[in-house]
Tab-separated table of C-alpha atoms in Angstrom:
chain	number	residue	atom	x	y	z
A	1	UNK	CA	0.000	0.000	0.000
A	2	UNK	CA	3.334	2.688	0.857
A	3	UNK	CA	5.033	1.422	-2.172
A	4	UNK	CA	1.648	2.193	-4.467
A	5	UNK	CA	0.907	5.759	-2.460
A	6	UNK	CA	4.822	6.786	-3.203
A	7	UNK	CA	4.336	5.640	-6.842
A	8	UNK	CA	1.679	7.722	-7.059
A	9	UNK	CA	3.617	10.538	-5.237
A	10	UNK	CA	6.298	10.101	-7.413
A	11	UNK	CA	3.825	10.225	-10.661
A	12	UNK	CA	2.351	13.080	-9.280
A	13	UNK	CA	5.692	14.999	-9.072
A	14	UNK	CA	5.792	14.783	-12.738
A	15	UNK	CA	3.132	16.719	-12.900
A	16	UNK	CA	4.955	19.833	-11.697
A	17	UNK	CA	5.580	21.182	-15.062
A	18	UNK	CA	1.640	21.964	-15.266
A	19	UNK	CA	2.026	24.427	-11.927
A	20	UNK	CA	3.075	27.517	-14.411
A	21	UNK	CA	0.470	27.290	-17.029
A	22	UNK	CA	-2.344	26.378	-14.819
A	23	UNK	CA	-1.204	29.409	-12.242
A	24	UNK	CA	-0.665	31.296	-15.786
A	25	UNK	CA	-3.951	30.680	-16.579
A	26	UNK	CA	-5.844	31.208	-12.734
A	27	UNK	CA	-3.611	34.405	-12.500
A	28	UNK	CA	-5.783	35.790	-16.262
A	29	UNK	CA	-9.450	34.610	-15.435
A	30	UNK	CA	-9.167	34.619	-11.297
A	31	UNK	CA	-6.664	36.675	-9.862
A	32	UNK	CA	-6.568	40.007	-12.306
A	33	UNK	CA	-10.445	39.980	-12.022
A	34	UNK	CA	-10.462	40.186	-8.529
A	35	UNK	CA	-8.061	42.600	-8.456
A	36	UNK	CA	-10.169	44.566	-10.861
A	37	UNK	CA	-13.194	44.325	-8.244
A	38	UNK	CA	-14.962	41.757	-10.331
A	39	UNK	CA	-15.423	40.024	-6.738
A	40	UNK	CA	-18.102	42.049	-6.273
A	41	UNK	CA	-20.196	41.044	-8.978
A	42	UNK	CA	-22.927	38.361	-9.029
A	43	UNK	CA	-21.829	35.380	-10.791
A	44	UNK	CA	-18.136	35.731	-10.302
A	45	UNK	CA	-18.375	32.902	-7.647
A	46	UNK	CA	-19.898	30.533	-10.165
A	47	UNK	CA	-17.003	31.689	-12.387
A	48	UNK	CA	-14.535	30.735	-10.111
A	49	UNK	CA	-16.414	27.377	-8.995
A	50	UNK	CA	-16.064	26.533	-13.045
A	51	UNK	CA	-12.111	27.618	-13.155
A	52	UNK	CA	-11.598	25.777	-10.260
A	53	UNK	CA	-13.412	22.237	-11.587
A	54	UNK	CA	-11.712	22.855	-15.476
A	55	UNK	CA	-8.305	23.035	-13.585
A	56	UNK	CA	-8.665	19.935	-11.489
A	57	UNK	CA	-10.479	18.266	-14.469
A	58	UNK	CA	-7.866	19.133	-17.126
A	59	UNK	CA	-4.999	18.057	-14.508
A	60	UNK	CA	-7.067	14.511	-13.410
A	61	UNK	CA	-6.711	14.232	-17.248
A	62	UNK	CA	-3.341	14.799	-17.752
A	63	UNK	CA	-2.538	12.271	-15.193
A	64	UNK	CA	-4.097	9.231	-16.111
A	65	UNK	CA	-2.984	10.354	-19.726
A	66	UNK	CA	0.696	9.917	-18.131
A	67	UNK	CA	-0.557	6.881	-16.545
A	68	UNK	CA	-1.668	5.322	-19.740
A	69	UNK	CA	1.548	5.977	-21.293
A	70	UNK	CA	3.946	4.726	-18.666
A	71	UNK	CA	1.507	1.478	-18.819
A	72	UNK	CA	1.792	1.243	-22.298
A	73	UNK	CA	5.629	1.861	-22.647
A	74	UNK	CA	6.178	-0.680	-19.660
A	75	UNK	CA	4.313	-3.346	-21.536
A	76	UNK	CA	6.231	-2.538	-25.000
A	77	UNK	CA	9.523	-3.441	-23.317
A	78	UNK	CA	8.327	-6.369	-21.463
A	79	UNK	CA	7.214	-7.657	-24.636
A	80	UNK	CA	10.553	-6.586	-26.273
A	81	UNK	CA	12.627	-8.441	-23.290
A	82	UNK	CA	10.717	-11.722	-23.819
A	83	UNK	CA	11.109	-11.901	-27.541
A	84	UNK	CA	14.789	-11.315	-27.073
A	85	UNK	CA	15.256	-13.826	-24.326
A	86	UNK	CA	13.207	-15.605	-26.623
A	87	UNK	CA	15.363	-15.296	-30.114
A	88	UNK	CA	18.553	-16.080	-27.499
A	89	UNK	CA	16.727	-19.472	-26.205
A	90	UNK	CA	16.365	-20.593	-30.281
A	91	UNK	CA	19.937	-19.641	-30.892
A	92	UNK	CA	21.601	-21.816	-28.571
A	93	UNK	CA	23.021	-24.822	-29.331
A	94	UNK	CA	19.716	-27.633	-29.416
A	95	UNK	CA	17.336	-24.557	-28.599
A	96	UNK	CA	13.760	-24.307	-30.007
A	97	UNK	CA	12.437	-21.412	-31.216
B	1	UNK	CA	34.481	27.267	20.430
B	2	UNK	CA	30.759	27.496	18.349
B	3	UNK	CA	30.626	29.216	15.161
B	4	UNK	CA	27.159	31.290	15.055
B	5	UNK	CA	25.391	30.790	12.228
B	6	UNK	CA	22.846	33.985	10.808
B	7	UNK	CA	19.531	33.919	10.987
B	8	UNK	CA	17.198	32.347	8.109
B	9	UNK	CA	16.305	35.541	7.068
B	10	UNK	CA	19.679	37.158	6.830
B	11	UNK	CA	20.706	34.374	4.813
B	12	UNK	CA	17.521	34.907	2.479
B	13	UNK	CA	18.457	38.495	1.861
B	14	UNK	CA	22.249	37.724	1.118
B	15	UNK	CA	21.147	34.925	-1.128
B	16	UNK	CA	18.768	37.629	-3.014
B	17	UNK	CA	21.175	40.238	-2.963
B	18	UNK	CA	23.522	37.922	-4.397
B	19	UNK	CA	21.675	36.842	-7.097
B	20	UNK	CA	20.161	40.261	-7.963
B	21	UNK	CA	24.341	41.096	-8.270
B	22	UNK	CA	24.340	38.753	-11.076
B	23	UNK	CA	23.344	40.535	-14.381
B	24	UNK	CA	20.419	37.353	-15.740
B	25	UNK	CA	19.092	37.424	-12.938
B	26	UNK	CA	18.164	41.090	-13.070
B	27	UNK	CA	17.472	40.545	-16.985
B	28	UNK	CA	15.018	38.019	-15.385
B	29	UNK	CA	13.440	40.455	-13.003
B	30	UNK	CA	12.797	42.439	-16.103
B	31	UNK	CA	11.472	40.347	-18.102
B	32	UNK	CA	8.936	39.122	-15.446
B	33	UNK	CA	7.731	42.479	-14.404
B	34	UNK	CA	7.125	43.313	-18.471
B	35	UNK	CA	4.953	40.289	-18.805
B	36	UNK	CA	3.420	41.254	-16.101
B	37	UNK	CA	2.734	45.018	-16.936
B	38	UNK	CA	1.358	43.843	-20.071
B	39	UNK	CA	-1.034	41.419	-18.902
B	40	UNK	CA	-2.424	43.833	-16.827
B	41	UNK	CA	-2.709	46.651	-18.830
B	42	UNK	CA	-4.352	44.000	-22.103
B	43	UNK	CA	-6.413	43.225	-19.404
B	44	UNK	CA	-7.597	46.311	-18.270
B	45	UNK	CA	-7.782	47.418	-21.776
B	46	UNK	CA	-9.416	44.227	-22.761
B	47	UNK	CA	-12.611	44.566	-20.481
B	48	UNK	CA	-13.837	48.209	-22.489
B	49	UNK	CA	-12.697	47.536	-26.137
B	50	UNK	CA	-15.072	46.872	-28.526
B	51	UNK	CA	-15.518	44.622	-31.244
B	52	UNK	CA	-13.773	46.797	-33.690
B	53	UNK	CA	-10.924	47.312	-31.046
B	54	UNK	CA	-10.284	43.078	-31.173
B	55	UNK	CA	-10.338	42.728	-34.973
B	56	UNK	CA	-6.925	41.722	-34.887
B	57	UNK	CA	-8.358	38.265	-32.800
B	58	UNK	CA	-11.927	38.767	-34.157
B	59	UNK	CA	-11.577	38.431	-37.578
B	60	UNK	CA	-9.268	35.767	-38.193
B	61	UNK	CA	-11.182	33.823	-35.786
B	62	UNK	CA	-14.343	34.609	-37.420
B	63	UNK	CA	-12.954	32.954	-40.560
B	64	UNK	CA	-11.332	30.036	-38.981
B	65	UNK	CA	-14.440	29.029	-37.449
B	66	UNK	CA	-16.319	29.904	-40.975
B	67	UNK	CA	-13.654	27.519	-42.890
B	68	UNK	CA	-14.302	24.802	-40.091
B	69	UNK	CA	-17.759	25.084	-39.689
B	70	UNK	CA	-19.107	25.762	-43.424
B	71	UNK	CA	-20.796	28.431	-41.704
B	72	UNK	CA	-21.265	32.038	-42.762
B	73	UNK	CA	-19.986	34.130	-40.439
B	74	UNK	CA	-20.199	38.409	-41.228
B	75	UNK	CA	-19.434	41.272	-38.816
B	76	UNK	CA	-21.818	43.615	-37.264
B	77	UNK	CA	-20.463	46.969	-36.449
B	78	UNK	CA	-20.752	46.580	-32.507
B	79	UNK	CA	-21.978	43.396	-31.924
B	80	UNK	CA	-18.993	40.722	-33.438
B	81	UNK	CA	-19.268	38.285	-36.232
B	82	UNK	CA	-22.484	36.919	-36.969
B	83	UNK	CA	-24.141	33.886	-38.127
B	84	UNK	CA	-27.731	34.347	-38.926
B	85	UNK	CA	-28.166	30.395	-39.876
B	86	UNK	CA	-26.700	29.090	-37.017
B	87	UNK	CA	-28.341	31.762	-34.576
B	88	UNK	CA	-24.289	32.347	-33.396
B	89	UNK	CA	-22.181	35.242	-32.294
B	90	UNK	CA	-18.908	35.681	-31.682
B	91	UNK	CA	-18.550	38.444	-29.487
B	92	UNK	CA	-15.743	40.077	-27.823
B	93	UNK	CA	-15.757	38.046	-24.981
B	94	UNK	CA	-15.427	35.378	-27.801
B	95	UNK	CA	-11.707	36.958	-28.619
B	96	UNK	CA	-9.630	34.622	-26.905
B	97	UNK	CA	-7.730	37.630	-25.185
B	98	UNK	CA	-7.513	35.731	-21.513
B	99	UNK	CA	-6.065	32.685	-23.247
B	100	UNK	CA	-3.767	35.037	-25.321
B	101	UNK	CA	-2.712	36.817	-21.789
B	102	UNK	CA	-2.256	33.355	-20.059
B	103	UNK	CA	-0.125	31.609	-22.671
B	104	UNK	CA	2.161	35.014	-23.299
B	105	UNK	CA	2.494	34.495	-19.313
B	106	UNK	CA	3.208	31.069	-19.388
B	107	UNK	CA	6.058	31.135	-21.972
B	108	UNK	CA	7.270	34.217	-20.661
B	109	UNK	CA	7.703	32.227	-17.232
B	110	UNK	CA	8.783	28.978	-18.766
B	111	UNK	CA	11.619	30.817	-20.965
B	112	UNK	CA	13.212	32.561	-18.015
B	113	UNK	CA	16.242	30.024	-18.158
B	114	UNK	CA	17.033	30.875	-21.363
B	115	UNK	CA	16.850	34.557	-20.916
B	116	UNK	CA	20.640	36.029	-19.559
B	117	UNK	CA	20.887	39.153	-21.878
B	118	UNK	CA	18.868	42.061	-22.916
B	119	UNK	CA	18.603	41.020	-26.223
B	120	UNK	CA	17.930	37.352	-24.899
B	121	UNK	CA	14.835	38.956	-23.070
B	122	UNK	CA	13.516	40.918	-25.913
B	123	UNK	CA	13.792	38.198	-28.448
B	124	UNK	CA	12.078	35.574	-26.455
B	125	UNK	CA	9.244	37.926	-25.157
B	126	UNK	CA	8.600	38.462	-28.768
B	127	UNK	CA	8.703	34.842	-29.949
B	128	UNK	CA	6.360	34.881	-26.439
B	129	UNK	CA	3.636	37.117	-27.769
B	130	UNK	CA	3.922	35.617	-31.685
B	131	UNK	CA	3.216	32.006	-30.608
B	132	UNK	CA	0.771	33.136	-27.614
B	133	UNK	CA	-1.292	35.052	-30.923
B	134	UNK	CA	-1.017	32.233	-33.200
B	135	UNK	CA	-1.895	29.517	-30.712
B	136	UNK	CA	-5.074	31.787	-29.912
B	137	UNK	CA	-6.468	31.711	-33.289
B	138	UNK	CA	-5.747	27.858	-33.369
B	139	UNK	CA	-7.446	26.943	-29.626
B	140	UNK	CA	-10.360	29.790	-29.690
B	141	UNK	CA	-11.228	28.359	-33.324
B	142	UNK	CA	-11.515	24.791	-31.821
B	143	UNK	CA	-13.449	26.146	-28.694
B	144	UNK	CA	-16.193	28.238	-30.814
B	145	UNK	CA	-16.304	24.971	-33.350
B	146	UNK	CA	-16.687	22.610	-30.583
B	147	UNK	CA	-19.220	25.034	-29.357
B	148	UNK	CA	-21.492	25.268	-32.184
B	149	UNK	CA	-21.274	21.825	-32.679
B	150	UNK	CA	-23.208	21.764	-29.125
B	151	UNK	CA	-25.274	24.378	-29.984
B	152	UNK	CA	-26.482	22.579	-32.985
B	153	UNK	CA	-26.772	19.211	-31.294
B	154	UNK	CA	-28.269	21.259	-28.342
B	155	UNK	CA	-26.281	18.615	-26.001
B	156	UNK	CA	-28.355	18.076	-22.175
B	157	UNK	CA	-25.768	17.650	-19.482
B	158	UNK	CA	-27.706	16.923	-16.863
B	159	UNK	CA	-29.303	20.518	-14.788
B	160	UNK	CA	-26.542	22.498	-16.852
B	161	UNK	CA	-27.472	25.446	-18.589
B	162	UNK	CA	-26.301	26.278	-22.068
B	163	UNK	CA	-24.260	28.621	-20.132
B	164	UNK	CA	-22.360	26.251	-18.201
B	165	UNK	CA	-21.562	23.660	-20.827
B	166	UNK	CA	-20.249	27.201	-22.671
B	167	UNK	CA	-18.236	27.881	-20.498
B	168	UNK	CA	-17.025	24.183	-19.180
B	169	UNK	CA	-16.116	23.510	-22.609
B	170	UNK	CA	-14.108	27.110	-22.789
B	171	UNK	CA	-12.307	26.305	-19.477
B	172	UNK	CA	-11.278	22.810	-20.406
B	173	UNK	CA	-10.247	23.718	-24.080
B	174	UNK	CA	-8.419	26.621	-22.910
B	175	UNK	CA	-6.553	24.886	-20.453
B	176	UNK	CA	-5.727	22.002	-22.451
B	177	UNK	CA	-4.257	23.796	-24.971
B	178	UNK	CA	-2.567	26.300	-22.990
B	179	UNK	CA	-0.594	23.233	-21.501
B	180	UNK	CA	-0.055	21.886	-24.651
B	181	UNK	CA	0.859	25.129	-25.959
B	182	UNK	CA	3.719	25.082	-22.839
B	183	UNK	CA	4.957	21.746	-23.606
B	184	UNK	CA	4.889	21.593	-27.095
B	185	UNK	CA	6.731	25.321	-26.631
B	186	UNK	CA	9.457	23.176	-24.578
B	187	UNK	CA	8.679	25.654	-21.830
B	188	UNK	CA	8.212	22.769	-19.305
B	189	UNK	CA	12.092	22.014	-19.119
B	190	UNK	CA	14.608	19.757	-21.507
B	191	UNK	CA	13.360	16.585	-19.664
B	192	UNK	CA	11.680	14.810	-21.952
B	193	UNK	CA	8.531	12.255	-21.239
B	194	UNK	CA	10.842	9.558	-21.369
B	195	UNK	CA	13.527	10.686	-19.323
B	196	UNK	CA	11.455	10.841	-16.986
B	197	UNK	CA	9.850	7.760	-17.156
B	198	UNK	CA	13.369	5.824	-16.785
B	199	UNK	CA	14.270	8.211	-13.927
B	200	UNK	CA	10.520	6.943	-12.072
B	201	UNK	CA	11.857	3.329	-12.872
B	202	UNK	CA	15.437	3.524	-11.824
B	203	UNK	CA	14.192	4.845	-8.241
B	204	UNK	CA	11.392	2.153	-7.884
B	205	UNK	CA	14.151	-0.447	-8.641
B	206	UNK	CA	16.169	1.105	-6.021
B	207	UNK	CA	13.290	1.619	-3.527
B	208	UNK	CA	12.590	-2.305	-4.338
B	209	UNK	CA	16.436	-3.221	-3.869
B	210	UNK	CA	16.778	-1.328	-0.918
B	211	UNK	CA	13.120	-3.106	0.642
B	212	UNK	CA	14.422	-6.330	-0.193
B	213	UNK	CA	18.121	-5.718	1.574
């Protein structure tokens, strides 16, 4: 369960690259806003509430995207270490292929 | 005999003051605090211009979407580009200026490695607000496409108004491609997805060697 919670961690971590354009991004349609005194306004909460959900959504994405990927490449050279062990067996001396 | 050692935040400022000695670092400071000025002052600007004011994002978009669409979109003085068939507008709101701001931001901040002269600065924040325009006309296009492709299908999500699948759909699209935009931009480092990958492995093996010693 630690070893799958600091794989995750460690997954996660890749993730860091996303911090500028996401804060990039909050900093536009959030921060400058409110700044502006668009806090005041009626709506602006829902605005945020949909910023806020897009972010995490768009990140959740980008994450099991890298997930998929790291599954994908880890099954590619699995398959690529058995066919060679594979093509060594039928090269040996009395081996079958 | 005990040597003293300074307090945290002396050491802070002598680390800062050190760095701010060094001549990219201050080239850095600069470049930041333009990016910043002019995201704040589009911004400001951006909230009273009028349609006419955002032809520069208006109309190319307006034909994008047109050349995507088939539809027939044809400005309005005041109101945007209009599509009488489709019962669409794209208005300024429609201009993709936030996601213009936001990526100009982004690969201003993702560049600052590279930036250690003045002419280092200028040439990136440049190449900064070329590809930030370009990649607006290229994700806004997508987002009003994807959008009249709802507004045709008139999609129900759930006890979400038109409104909120609007803007859902402009959040997500925006984001997406402003992280693509980042990483495609190689803004997010040298490291590449593989790289990384074999760096994740080689400390799980170790983690696993060192459980199993």
């Amino acid at each position: 369960m630690r070893g799958l919670l600091e794989r995750a961690a460690r997954r996660a971590g890749r993730l860091r690259w996303m911090v500028v354009p996401v804060a990039a991004y909050l900093a536009v349609t959030a921060l400058l806003p409110l700044l502006n005194g668009a806090g005041a306004r009626s709506g602006f909460a829902r605005h945020i509430a949909w910023v806020a959900g897009g972010c995490a959504a768009v990140t959740a994405f980008v994450f099991l995207a890298q997930l998929a990927s790291d599954a994908a490449a880890s099954a590619r050279t699995q398959a690529r270490a058995m066919r060679s062990s594979r093509h060594e067996r039928a090269d040996q001396p009395g081996g079958r292929a | 005999m005990t040597t003293a050692c300074p307090p945290a935040p002396d050491r802070w400022a002598a680390r800062i003051a050190a760095g701010l000695d060094r001549p990219e670092t201050r080239w850095r400071a600069a470049a930041i605090a333009a990016a910043l000025l002019v995201v704040a002052a589009a911004k400001h600007g951006y909230s009273h211009a009028s349609a006419g004011q955002l032809a520069l994002f208006l109309s190319p978009t307006a034909h994008l979407v047109s050349l995507v669409s088939g539809a027939d979109f044809v400005a309005e003085a005041g109101a945007g580009w209009v599509s009488r068939e489709l019962g669409f507008i794209i208005a300024p709101g429609c201009a993709g200026v936030n996601f213009a701001l936001a990526a100009f931001l982004a690969l201003t901040l993702g560049w600052l490695g590279a930036m250690r002269t003045g002419r280092d600065v200028a040439a990136r924040l440049a190449a900064a607000a070329a590809l930030a325009y370009a990649a607006t006309l290229v994700v806004n296009t997508a987002r009003i496409a994807i959008a009249i492709a709802l507004h045709r299908g008139a999609v129900d999500l759930g006890g979400l108004t038109p409104g909120d699948v609007h803007r859902i759909e402009g959040v997500v699209v925006y984001l997406g491609g402003l992280c693509a935009l980042y990483r495609l931009a190689g803004a997010s480092g040298p490291r590449s997805g593989r790289e990384e990958r074999e760096r994740d492995d080689r400390s799980e093996r170790n983690d696993r060697h060192a459980r199993a010693a």
